[in-house]
PDB file of C-alpha atoms in Angstrom:
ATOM      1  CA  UNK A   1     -63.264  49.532  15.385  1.00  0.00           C
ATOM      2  CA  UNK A   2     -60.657  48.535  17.627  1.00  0.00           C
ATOM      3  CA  UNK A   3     -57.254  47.104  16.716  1.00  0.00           C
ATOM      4  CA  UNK A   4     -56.286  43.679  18.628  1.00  0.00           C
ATOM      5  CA  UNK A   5     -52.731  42.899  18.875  1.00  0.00           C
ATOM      6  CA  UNK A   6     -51.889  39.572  17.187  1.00  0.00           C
ATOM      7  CA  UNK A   7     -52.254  35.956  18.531  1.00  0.00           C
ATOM      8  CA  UNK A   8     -48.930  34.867  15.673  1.00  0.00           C
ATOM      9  CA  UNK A   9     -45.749  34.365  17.995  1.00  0.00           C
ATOM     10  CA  UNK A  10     -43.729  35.226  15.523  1.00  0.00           C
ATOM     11  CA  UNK A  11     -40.663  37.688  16.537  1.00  0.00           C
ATOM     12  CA  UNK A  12     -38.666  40.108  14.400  1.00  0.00           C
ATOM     13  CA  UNK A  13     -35.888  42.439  13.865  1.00  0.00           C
ATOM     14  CA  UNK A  14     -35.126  44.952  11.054  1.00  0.00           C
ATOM     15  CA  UNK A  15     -31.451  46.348  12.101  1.00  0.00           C
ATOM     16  CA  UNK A  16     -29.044  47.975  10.360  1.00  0.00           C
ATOM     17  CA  UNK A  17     -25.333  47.469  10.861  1.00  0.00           C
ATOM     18  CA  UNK A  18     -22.775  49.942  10.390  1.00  0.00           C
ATOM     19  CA  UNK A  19     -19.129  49.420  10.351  1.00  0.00           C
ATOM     20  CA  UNK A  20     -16.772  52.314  10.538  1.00  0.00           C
ATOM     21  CA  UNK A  21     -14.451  51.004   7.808  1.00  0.00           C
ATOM     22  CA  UNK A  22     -13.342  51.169   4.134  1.00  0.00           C
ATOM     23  CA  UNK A  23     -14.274  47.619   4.029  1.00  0.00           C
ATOM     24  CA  UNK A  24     -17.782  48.527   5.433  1.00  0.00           C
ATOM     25  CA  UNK A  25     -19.262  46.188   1.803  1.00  0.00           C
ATOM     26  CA  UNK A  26     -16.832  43.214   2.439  1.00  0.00           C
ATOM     27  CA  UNK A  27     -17.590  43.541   6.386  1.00  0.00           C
ATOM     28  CA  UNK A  28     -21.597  43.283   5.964  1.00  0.00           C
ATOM     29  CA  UNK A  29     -21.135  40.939   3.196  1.00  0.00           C
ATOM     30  CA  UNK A  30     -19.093  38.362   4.965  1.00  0.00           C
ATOM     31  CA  UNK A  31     -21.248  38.819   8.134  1.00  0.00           C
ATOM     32  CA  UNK A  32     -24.338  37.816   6.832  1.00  0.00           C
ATOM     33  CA  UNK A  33     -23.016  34.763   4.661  1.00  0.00           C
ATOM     34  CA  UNK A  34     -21.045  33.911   7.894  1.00  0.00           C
ATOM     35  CA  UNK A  35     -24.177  33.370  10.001  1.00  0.00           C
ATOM     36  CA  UNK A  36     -26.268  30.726   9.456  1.00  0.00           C
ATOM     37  CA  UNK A  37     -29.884  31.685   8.888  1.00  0.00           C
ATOM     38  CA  UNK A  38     -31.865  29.095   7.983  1.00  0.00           C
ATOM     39  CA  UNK A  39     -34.018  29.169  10.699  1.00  0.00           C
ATOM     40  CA  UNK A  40     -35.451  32.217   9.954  1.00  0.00           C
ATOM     41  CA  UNK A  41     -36.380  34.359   7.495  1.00  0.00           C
ATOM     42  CA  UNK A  42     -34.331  37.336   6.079  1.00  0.00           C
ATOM     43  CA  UNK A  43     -34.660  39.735   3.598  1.00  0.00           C
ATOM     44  CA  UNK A  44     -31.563  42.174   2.659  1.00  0.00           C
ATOM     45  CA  UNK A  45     -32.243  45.610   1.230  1.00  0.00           C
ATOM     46  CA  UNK A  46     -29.939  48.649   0.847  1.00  0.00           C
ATOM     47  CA  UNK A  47     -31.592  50.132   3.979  1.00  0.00           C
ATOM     48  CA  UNK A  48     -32.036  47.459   6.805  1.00  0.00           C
ATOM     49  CA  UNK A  49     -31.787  43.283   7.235  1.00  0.00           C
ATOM     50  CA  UNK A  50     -35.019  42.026   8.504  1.00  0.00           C
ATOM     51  CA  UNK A  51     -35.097  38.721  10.577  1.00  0.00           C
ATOM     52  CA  UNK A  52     -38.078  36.553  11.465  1.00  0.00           C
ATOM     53  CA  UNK A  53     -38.826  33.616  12.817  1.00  0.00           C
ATOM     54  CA  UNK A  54     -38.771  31.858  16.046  1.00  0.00           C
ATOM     55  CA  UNK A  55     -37.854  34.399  18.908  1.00  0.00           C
ATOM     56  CA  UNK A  56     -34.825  32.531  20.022  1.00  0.00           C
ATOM     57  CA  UNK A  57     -33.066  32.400  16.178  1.00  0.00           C
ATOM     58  CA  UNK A  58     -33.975  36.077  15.476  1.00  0.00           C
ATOM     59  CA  UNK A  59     -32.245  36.830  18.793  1.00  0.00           C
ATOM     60  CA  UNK A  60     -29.343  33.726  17.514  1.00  0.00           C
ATOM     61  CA  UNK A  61     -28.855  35.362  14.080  1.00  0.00           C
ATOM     62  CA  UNK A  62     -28.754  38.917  15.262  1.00  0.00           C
ATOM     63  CA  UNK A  63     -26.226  38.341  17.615  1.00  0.00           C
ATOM     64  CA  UNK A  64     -24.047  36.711  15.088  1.00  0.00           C
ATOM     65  CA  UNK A  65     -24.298  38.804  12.681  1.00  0.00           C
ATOM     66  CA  UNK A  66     -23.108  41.390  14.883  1.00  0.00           C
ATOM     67  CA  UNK A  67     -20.097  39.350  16.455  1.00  0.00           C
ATOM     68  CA  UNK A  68     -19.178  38.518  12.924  1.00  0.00           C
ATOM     69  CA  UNK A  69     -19.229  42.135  11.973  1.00  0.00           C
ATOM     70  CA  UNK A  70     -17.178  43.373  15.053  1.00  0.00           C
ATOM     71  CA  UNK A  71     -14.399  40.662  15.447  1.00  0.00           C
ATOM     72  CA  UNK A  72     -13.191  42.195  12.521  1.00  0.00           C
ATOM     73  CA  UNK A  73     -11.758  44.793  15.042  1.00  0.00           C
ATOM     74  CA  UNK A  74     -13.433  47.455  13.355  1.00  0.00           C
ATOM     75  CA  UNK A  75     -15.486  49.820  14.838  1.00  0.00           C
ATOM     76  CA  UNK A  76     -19.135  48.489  14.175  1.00  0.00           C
ATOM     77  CA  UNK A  77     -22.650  49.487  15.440  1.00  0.00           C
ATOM     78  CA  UNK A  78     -25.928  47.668  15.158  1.00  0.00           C
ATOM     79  CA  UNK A  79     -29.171  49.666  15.605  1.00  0.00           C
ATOM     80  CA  UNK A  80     -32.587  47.859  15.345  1.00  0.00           C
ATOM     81  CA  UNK A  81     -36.152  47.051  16.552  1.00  0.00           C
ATOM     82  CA  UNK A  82     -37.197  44.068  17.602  1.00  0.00           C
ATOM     83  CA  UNK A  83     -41.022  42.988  17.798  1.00  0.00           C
ATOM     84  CA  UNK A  84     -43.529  40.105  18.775  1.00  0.00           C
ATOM     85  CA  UNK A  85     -47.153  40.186  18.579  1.00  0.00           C
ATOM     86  CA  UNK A  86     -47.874  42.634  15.708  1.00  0.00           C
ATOM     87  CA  UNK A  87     -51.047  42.702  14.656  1.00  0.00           C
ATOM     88  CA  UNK A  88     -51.575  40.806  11.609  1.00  0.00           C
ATOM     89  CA  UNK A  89     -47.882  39.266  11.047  1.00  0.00           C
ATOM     90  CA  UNK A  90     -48.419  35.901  10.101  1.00  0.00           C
ATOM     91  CA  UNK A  91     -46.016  36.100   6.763  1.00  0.00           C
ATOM     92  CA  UNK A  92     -43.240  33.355   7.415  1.00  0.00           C
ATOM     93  CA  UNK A  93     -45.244  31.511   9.531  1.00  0.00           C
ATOM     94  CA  UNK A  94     -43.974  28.190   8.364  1.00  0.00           C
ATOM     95  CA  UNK A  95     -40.346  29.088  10.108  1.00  0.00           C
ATOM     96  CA  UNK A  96     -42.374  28.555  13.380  1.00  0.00           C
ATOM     97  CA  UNK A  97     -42.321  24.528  13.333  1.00  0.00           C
ATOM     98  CA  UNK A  98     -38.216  24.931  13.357  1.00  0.00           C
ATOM     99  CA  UNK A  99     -37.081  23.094  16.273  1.00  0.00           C
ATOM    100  CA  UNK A 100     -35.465  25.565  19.348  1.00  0.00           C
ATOM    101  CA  UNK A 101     -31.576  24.741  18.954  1.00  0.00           C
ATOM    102  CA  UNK A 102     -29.858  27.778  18.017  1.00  0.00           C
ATOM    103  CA  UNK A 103     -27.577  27.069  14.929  1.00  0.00           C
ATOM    104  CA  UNK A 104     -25.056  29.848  16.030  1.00  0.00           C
ATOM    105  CA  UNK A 105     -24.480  28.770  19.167  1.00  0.00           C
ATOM    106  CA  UNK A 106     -21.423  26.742  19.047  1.00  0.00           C
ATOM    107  CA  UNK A 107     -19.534  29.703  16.311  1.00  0.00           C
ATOM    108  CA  UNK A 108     -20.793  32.608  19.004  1.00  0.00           C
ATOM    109  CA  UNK A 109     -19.696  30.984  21.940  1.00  0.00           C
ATOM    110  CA  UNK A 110     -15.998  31.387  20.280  1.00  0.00           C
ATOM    111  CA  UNK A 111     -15.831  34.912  20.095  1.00  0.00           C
ATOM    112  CA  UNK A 112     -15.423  37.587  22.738  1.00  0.00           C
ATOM    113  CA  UNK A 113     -15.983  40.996  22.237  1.00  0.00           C
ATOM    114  CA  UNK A 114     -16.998  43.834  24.094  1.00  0.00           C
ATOM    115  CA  UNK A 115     -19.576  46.534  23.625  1.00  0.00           C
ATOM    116  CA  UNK A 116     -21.998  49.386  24.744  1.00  0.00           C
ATOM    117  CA  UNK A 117     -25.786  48.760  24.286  1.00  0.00           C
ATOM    118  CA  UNK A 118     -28.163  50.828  24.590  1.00  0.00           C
ATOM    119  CA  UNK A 119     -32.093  49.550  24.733  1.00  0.00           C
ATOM    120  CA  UNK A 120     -35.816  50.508  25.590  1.00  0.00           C
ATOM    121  CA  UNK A 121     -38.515  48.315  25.874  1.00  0.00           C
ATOM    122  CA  UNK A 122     -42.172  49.010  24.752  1.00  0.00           C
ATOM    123  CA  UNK A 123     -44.492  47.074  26.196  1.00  0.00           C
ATOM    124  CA  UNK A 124     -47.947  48.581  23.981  1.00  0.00           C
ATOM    125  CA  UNK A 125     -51.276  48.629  25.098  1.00  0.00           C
ATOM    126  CA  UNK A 126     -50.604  48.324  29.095  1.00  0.00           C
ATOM    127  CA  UNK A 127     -51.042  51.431  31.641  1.00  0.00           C
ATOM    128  CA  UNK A 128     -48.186  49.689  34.180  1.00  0.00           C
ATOM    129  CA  UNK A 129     -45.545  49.840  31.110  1.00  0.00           C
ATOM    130  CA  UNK A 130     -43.061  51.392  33.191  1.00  0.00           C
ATOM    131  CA  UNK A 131     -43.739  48.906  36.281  1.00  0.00           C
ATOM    132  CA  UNK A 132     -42.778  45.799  33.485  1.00  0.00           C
ATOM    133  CA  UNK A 133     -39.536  48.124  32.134  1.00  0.00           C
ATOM    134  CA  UNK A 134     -38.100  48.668  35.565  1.00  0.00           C
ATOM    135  CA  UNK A 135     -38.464  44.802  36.277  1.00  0.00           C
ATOM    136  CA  UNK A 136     -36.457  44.352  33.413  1.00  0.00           C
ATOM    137  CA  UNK A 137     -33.842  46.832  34.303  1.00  0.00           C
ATOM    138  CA  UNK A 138     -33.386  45.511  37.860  1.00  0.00           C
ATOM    139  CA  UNK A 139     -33.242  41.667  36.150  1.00  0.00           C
ATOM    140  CA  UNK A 140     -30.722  43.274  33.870  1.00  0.00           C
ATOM    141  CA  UNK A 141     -27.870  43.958  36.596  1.00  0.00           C
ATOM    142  CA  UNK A 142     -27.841  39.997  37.312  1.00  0.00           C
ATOM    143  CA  UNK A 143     -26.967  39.392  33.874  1.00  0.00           C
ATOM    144  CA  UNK A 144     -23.458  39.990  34.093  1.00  0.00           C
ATOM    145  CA  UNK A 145     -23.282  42.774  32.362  1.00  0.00           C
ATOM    146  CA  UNK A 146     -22.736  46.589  33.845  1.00  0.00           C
ATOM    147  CA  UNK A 147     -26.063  48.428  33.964  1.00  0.00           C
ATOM    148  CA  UNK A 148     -26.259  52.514  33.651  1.00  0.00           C
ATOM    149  CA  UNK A 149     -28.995  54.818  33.418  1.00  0.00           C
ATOM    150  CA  UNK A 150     -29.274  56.707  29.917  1.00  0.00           C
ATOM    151  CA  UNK A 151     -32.074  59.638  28.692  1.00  0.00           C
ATOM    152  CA  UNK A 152     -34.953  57.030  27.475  1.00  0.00           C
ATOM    153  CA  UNK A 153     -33.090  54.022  27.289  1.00  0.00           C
ATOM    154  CA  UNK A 154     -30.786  51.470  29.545  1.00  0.00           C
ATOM    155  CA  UNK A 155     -27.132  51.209  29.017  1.00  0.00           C
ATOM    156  CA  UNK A 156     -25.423  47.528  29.313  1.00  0.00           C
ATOM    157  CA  UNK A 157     -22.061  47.328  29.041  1.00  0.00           C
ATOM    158  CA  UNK A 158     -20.218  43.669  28.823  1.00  0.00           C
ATOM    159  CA  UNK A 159     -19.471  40.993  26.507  1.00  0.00           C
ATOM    160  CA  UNK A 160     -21.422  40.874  23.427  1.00  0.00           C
ATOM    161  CA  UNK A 161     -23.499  37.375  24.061  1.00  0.00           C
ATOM    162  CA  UNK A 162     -24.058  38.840  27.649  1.00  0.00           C
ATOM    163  CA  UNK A 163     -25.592  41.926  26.323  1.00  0.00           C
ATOM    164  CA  UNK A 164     -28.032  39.858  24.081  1.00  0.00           C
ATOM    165  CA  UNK A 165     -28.861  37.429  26.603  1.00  0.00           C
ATOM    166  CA  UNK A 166     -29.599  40.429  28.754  1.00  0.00           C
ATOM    167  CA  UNK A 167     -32.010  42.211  26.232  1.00  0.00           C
ATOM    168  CA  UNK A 168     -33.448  38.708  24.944  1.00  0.00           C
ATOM    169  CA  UNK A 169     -34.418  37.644  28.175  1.00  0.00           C
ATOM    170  CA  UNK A 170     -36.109  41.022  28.998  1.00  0.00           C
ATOM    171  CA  UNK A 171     -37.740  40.983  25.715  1.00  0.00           C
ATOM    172  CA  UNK A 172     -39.089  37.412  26.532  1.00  0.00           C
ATOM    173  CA  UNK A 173     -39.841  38.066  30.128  1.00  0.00           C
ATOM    174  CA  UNK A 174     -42.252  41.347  28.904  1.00  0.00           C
ATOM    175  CA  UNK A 175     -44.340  39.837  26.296  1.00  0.00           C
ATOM    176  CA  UNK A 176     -44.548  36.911  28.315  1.00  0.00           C
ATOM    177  CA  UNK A 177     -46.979  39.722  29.629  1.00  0.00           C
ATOM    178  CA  UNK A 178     -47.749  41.932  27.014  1.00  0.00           C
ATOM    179  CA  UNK A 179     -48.613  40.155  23.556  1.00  0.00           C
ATOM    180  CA  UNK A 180     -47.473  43.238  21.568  1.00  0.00           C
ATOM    181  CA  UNK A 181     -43.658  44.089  22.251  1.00  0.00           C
ATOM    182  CA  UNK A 182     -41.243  45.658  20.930  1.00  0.00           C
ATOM    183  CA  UNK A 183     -37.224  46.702  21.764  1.00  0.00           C
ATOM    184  CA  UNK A 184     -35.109  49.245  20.258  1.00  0.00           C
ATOM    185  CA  UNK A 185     -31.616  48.613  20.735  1.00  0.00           C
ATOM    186  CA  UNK A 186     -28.315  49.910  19.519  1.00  0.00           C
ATOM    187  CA  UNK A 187     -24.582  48.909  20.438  1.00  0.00           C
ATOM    188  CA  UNK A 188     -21.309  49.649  19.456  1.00  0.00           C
ATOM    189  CA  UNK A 189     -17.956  47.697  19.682  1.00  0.00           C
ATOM    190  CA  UNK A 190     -14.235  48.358  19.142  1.00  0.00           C
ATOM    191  CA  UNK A 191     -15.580  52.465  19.167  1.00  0.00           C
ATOM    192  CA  UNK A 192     -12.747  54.418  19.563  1.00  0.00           C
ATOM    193  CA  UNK A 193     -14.079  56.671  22.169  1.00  0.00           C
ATOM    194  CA  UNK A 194     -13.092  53.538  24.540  1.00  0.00           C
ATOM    195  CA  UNK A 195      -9.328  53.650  23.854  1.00  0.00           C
TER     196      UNK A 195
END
């Protein structure tokens, strides 16, 4: 028996957000009620968020979440996987007939923040993985955002919607390719290893 990746288009990402801070309950709170996520679906536990939906609003709400959480000024880190094509992940299904207009958009746009990233790709099931990564590397440094090398991962280094769109369009660009995806990412902002 052989496992087939999935034909279901549906993306996800279980994160985990971390601010450095007293206020770490109020800061998470406030974050997700900020963001609008109906779009997608989520699910909250005391371990990780989980996102799914539509690539482009799991990549919307993420983000927002995250800008929410860091223009606090705190220091705050996000760390997460993001996936499309799992085999057998069809649950939510019905968020896929939600139209393409982001619904964070507009409140992101309004807030600039900088941050480290750090991400790998994992394009699964393909023998010329690392041929599809390094695209996405080089693709990266046009991105506006600073690109570094980093033990099993890329660095990015910019404003916070630059890093996403940086990751989201690599993400999108390699299972354009490769039906089963998925992205590890973490990054930091306000850290105070900066100042």
């Amino acid at each position: 028996m052989t496992n087939q990746c999935g034909t279901s288009r549906i993306a996800g990402c279980q994160f985990t957000l971390y601010p450095m801070s007293d206020q770490f309950v109020d800061i998470i709170l406030s974050s997700l009620d900020e963001v609008d996520s109906s779009k997608v679906w989520k699910e909250t536990d005391d371990v990780t968020t989980c996102v799914r939906g539509k690539m482009v609003h799991v990549f919307d709400v993420t983000k927002a979440i995250f800008l929410h959480a860091a223009k606090t000024g705190e220091h705050v880190a996000m760390s997460g996987t993001f996936s499309i094509g799992c085999p057998g992940d069809n649950e939510a299904d019905v968020y896929m007939a939600e139209t393409d207009e982001p619904m964070n958009l507009e409140k992101s746009q309004t807030i600039n923040q900088q941050a480290g990233c750090k991400f790998s790709l994992y394009p699964l099931g393909h023998e010329d993985y690392m041929d599809k990564i390094y695209q996405q590397i080089d693709l990266s440094k046009a991105r506006g955002v600073r690109v570094s090398a980093s033990h099993y991962m890329t660095r990015l280094d910019g404003d916070v919607k630059d890093i996403f769109n940086a990751i989201e369009e690599a993400f999108e660009s390699v299972q354009e390719e490769v039906s089963h995806t998925t992205m590890t990412f973490t990054i930091s902002a306000n850290s105070p290893s900066n100042k």
